[in-house]
mmCIF file with all atom_site columns, C-alpha atoms in Angstrom:
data_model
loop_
_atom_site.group_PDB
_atom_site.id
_atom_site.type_symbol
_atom_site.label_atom_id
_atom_site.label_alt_id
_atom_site.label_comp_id
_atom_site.label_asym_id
_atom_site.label_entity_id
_atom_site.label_seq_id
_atom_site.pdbx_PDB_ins_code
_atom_site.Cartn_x
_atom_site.Cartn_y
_atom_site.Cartn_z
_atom_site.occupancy
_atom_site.B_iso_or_equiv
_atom_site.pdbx_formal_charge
_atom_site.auth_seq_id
_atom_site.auth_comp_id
_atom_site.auth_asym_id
_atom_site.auth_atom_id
_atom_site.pdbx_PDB_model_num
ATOM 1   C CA . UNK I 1 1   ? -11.861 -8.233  -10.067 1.00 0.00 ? 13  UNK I CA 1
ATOM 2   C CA . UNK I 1 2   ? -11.160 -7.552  -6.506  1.00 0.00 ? 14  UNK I CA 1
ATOM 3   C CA . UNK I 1 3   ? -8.904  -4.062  -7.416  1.00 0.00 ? 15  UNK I CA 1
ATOM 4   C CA . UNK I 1 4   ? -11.132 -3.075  -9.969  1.00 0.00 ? 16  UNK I CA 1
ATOM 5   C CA . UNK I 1 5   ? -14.339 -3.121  -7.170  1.00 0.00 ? 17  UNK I CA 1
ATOM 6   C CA . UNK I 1 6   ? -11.948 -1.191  -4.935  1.00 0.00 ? 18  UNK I CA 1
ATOM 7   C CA . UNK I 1 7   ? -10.997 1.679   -7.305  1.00 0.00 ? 19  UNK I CA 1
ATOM 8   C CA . UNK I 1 8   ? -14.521 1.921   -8.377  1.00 0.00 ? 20  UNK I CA 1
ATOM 9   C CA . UNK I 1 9   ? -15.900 2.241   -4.802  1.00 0.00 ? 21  UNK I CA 1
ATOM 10  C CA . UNK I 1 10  ? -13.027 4.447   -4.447  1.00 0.00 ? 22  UNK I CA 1
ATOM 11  C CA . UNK I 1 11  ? -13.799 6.711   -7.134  1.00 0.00 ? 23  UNK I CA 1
ATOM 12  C CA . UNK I 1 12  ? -17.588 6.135   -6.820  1.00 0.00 ? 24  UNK I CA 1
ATOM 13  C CA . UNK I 1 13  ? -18.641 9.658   -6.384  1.00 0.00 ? 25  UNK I CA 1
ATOM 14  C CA . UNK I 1 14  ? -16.222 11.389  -7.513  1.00 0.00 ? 26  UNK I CA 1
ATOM 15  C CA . UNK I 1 15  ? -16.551 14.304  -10.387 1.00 0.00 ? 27  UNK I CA 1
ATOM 16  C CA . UNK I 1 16  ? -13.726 12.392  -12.086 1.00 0.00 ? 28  UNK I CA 1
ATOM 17  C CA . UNK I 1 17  ? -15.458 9.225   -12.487 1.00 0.00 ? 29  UNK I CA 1
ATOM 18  C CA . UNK I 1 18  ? -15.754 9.468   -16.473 1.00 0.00 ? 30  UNK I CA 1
ATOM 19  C CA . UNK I 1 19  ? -12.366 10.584  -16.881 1.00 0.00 ? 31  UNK I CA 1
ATOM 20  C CA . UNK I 1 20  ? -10.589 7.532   -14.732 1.00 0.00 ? 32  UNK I CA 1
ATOM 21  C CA . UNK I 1 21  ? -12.519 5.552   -16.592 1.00 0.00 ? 33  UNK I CA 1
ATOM 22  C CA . UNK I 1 22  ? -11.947 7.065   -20.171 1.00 0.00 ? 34  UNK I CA 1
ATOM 23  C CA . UNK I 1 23  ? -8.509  6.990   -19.060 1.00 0.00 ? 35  UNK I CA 1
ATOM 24  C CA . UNK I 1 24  ? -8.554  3.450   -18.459 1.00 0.00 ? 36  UNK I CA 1
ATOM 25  C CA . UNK I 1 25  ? -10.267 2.391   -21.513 1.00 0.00 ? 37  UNK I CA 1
ATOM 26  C CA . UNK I 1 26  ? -7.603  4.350   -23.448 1.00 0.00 ? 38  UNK I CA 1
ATOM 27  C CA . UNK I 1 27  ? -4.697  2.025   -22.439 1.00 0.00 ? 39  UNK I CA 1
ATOM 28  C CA . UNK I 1 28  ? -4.569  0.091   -26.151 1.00 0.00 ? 40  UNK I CA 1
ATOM 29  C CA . UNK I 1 29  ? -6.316  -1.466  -28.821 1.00 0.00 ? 41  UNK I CA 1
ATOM 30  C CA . UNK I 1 30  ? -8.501  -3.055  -27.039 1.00 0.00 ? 42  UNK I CA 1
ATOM 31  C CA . UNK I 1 31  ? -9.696  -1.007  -24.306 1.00 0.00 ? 43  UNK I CA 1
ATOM 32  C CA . UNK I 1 32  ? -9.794  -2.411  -20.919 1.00 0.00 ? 44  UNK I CA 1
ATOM 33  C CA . UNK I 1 33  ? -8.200  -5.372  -20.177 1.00 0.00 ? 45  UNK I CA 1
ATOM 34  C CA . UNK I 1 34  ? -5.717  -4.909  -23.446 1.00 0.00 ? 46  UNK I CA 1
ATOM 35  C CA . UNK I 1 35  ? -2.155  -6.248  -23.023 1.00 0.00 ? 47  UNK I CA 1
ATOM 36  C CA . UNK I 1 36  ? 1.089   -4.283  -23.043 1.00 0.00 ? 48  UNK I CA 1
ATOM 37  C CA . UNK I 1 37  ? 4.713   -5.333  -23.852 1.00 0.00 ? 49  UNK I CA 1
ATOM 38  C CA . UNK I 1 38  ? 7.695   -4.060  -22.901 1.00 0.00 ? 50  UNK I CA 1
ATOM 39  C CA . UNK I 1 39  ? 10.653  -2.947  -25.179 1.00 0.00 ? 51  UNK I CA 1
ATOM 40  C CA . UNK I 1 40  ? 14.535  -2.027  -24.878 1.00 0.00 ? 52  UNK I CA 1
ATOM 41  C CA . UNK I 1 41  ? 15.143  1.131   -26.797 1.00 0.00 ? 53  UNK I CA 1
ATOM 42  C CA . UNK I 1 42  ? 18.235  0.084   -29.259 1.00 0.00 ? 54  UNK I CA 1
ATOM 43  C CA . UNK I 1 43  ? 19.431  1.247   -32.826 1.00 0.00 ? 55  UNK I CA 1
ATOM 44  C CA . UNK I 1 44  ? 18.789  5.401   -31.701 1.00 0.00 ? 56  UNK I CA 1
ATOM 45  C CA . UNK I 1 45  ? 20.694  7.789   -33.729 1.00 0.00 ? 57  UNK I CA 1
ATOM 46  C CA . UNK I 1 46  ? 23.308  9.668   -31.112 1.00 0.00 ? 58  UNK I CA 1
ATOM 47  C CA . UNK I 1 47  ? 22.238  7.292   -28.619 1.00 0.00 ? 59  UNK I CA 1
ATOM 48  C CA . UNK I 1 48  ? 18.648  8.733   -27.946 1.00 0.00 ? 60  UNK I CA 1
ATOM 49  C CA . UNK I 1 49  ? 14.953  9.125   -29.405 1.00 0.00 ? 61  UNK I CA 1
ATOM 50  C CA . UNK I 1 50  ? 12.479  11.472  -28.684 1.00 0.00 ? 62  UNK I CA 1
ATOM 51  C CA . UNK I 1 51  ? 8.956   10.594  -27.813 1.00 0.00 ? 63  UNK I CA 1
ATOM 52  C CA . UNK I 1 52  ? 6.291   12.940  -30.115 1.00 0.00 ? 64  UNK I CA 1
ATOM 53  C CA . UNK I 1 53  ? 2.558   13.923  -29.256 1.00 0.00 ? 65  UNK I CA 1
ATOM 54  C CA . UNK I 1 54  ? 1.444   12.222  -32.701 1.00 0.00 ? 66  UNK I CA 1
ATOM 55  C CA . UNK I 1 55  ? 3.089   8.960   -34.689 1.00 0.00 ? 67  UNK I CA 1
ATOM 56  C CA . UNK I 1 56  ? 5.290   11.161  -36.645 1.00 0.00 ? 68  UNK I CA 1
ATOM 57  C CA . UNK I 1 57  ? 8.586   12.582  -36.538 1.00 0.00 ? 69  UNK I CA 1
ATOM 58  C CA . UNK I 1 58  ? 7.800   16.250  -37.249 1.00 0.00 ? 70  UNK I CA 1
ATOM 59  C CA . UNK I 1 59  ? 5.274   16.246  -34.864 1.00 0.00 ? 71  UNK I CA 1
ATOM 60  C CA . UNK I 1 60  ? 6.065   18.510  -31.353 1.00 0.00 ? 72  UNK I CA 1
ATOM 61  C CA . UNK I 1 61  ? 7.907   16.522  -28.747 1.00 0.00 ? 73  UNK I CA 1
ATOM 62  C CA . UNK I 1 62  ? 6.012   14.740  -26.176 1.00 0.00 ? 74  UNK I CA 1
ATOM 63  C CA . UNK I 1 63  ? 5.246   16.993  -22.720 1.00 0.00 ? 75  UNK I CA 1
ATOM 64  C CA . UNK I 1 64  ? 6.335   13.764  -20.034 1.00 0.00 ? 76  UNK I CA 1
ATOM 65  C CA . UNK I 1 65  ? 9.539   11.963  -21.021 1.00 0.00 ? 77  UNK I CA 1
ATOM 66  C CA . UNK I 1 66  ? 10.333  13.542  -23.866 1.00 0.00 ? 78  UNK I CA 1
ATOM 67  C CA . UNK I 1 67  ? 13.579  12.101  -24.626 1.00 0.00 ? 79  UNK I CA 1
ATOM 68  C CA . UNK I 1 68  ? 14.335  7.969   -24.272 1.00 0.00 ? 80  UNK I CA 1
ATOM 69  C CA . UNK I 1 69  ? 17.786  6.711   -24.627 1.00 0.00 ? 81  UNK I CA 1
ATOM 70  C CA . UNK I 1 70  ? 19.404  3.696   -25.953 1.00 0.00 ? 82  UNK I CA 1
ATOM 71  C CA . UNK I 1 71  ? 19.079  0.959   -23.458 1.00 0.00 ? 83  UNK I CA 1
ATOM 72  C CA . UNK I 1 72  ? 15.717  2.408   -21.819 1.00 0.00 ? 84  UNK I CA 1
ATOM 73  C CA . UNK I 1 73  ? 13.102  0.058   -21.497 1.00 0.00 ? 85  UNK I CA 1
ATOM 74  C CA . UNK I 1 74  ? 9.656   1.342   -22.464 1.00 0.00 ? 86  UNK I CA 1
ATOM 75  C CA . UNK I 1 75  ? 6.293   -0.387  -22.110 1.00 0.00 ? 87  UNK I CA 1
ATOM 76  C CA . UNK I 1 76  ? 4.364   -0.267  -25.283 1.00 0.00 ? 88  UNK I CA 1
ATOM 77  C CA . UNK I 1 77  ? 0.654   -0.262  -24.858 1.00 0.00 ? 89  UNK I CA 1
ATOM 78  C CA . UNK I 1 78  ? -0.543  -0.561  -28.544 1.00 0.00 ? 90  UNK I CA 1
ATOM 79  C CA . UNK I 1 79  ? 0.467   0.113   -32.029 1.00 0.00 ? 91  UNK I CA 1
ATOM 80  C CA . UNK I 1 80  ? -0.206  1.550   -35.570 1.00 0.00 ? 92  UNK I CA 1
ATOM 81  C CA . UNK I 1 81  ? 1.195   -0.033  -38.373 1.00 0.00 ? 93  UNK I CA 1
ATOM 82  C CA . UNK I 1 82  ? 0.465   2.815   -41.338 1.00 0.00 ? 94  UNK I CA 1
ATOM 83  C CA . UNK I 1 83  ? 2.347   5.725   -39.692 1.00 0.00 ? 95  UNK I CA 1
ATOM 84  C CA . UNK I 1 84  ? 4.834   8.002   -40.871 1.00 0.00 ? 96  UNK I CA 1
ATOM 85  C CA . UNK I 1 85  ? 7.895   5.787   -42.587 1.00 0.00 ? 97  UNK I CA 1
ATOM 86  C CA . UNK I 1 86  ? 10.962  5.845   -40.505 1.00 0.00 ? 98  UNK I CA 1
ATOM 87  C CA . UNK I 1 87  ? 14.302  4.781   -41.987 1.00 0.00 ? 99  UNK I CA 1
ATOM 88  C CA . UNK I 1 88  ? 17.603  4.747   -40.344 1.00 0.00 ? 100 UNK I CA 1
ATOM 89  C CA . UNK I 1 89  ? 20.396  2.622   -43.140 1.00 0.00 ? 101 UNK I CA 1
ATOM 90  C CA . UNK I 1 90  ? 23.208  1.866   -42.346 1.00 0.00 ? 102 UNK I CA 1
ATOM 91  C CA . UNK I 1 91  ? 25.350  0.638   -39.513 1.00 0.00 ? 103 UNK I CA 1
ATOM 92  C CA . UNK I 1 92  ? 24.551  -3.386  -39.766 1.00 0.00 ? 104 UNK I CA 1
ATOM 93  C CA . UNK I 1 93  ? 21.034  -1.532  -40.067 1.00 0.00 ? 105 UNK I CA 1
ATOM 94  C CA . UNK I 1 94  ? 18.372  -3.233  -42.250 1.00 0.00 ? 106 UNK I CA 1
ATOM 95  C CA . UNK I 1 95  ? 17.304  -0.666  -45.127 1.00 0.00 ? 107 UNK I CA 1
ATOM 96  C CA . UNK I 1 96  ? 13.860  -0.399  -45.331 1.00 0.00 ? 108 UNK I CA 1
ATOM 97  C CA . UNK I 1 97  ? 11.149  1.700   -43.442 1.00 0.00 ? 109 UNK I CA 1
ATOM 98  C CA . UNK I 1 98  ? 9.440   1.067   -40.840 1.00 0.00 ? 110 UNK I CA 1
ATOM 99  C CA . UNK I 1 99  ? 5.470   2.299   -40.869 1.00 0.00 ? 111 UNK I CA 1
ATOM 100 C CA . UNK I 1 100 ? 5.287   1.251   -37.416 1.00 0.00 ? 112 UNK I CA 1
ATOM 101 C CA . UNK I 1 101 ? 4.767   3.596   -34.019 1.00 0.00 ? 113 UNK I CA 1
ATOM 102 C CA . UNK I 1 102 ? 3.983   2.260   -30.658 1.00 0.00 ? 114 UNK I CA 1
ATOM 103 C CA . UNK I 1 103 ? 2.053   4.136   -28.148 1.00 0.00 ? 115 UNK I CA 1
ATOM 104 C CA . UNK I 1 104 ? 3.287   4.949   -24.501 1.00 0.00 ? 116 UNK I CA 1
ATOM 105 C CA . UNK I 1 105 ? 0.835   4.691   -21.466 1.00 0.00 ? 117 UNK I CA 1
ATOM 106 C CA . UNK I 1 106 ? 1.119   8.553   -21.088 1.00 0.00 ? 118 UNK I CA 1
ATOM 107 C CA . UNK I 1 107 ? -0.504  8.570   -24.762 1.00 0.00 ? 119 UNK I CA 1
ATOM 108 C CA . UNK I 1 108 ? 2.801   9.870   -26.701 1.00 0.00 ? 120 UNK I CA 1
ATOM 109 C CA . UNK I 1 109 ? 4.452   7.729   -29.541 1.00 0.00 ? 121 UNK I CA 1
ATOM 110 C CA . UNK I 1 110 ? 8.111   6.565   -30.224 1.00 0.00 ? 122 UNK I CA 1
ATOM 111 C CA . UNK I 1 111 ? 8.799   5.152   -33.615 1.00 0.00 ? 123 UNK I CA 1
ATOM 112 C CA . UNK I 1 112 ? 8.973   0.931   -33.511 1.00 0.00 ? 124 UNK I CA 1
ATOM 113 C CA . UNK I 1 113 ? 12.124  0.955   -35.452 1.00 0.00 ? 125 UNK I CA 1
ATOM 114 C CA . UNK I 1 114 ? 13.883  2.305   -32.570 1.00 0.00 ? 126 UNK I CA 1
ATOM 115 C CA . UNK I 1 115 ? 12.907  -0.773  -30.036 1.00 0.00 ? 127 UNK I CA 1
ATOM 116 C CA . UNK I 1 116 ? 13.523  -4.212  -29.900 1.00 0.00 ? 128 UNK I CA 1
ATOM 117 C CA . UNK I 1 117 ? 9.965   -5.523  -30.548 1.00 0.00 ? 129 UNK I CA 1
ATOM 118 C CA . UNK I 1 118 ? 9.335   -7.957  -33.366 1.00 0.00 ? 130 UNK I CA 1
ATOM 119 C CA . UNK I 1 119 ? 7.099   -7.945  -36.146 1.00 0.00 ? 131 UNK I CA 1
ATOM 120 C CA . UNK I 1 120 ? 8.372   -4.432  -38.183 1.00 0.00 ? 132 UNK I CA 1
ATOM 121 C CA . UNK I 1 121 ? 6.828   -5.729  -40.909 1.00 0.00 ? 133 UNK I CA 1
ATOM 122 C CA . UNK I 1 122 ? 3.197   -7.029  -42.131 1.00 0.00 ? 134 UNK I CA 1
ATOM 123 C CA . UNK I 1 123 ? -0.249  -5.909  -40.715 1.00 0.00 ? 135 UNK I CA 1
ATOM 124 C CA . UNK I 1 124 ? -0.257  -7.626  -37.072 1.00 0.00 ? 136 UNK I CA 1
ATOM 125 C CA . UNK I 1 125 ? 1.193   -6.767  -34.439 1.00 0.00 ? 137 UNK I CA 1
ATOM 126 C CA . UNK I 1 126 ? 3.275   -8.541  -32.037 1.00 0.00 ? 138 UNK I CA 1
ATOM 127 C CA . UNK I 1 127 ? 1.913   -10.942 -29.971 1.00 0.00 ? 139 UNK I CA 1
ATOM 128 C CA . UNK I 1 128 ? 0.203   -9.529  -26.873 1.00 0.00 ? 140 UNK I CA 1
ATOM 129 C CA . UNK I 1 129 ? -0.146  -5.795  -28.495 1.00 0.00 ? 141 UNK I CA 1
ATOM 130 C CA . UNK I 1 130 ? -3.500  -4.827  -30.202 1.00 0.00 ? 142 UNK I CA 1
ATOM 131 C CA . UNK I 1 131 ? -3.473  -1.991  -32.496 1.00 0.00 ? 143 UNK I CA 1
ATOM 132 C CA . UNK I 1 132 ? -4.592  1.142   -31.836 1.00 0.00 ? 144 UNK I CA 1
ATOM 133 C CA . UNK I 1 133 ? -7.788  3.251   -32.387 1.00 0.00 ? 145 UNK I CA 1
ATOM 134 C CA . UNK I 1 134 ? -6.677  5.961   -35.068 1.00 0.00 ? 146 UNK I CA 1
ATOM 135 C CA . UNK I 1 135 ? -4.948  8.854   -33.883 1.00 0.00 ? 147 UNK I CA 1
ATOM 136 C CA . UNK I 1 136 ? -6.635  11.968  -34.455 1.00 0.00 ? 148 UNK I CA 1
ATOM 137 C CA . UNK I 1 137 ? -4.007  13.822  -36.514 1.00 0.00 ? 149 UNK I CA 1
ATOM 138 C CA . UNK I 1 138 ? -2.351  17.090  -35.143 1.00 0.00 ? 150 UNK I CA 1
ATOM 139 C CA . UNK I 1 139 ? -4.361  20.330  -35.557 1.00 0.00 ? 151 UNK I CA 1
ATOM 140 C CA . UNK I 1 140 ? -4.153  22.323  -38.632 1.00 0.00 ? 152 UNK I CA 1
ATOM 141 C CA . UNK I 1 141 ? -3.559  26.093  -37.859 1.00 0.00 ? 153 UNK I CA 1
ATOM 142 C CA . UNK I 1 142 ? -6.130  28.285  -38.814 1.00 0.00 ? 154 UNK I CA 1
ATOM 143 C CA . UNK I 1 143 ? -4.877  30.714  -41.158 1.00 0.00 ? 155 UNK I CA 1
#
């Protein structure tokens, strides 16, 4: 309680105020106060993933930390569990998809498959991850 006073005081005045705090309230499922875990990177194709703006694969490349490689460790702040399937066979590999992405802090996705949390399957997450509000889909050109 004592750090959150602070940074409000700190902040108190400032222009930014909704946007540290929208910012804040954006780190999960839950809002403020949601938990985060933290995953190893493992079972990337050529040894690296990349990180995308939206929870699917042929959506553009995230702007910060694009590229995570096998061994990384990532902290996941929440998850969806209806994205775009991901499959990767093969290899000692289970062969199924995976529907599930995990959000970053800096609000870009990584697809689940490619980490070592639990839980690929079913409608919970792991323990200590909320899901996430819906992502608001990537723009549609205008034609």
């Amino acid at each position: 309680m004592v750090a959150w006073i602070g940074f409000a005081g700190a902040i108190g005045a400032s222009p930014l105020v909704p946007f540290a705090l929208s910012a804040i309230a954006h780190r999960g499922g839950d809002g403020i106060g949601s938990h985060s875990r933290v995953a190893t990177i493992i079972r990337v194709p050529a040894g690296e993933t990349y990180a995308y703006r939206y929870p699917s694969m042929s959506s553009p490349h995230a702007k910060k930390r694009a590229v995570y490689r096998e061994g990384d460790t990532v902290e996941v702040v929440c998850q969806i569990r209806d994205g775009e399937p991901v499959t990767l066979p093969g290899d000692g590999r289970p062969n199924y998809a995976v529907r599930v992405w995990d959000q970053l802090p800096n609000g870009s996705w990584i697809p689940d498959i490619f980490t070592s949390l639990e839980g690929k399957r079913g409608d919970k997450p792991p323990a200590g991850l909320g899901l996430c509000a819906e992502p608001t889909g990537e723009p549609v050109p205008a034609p």
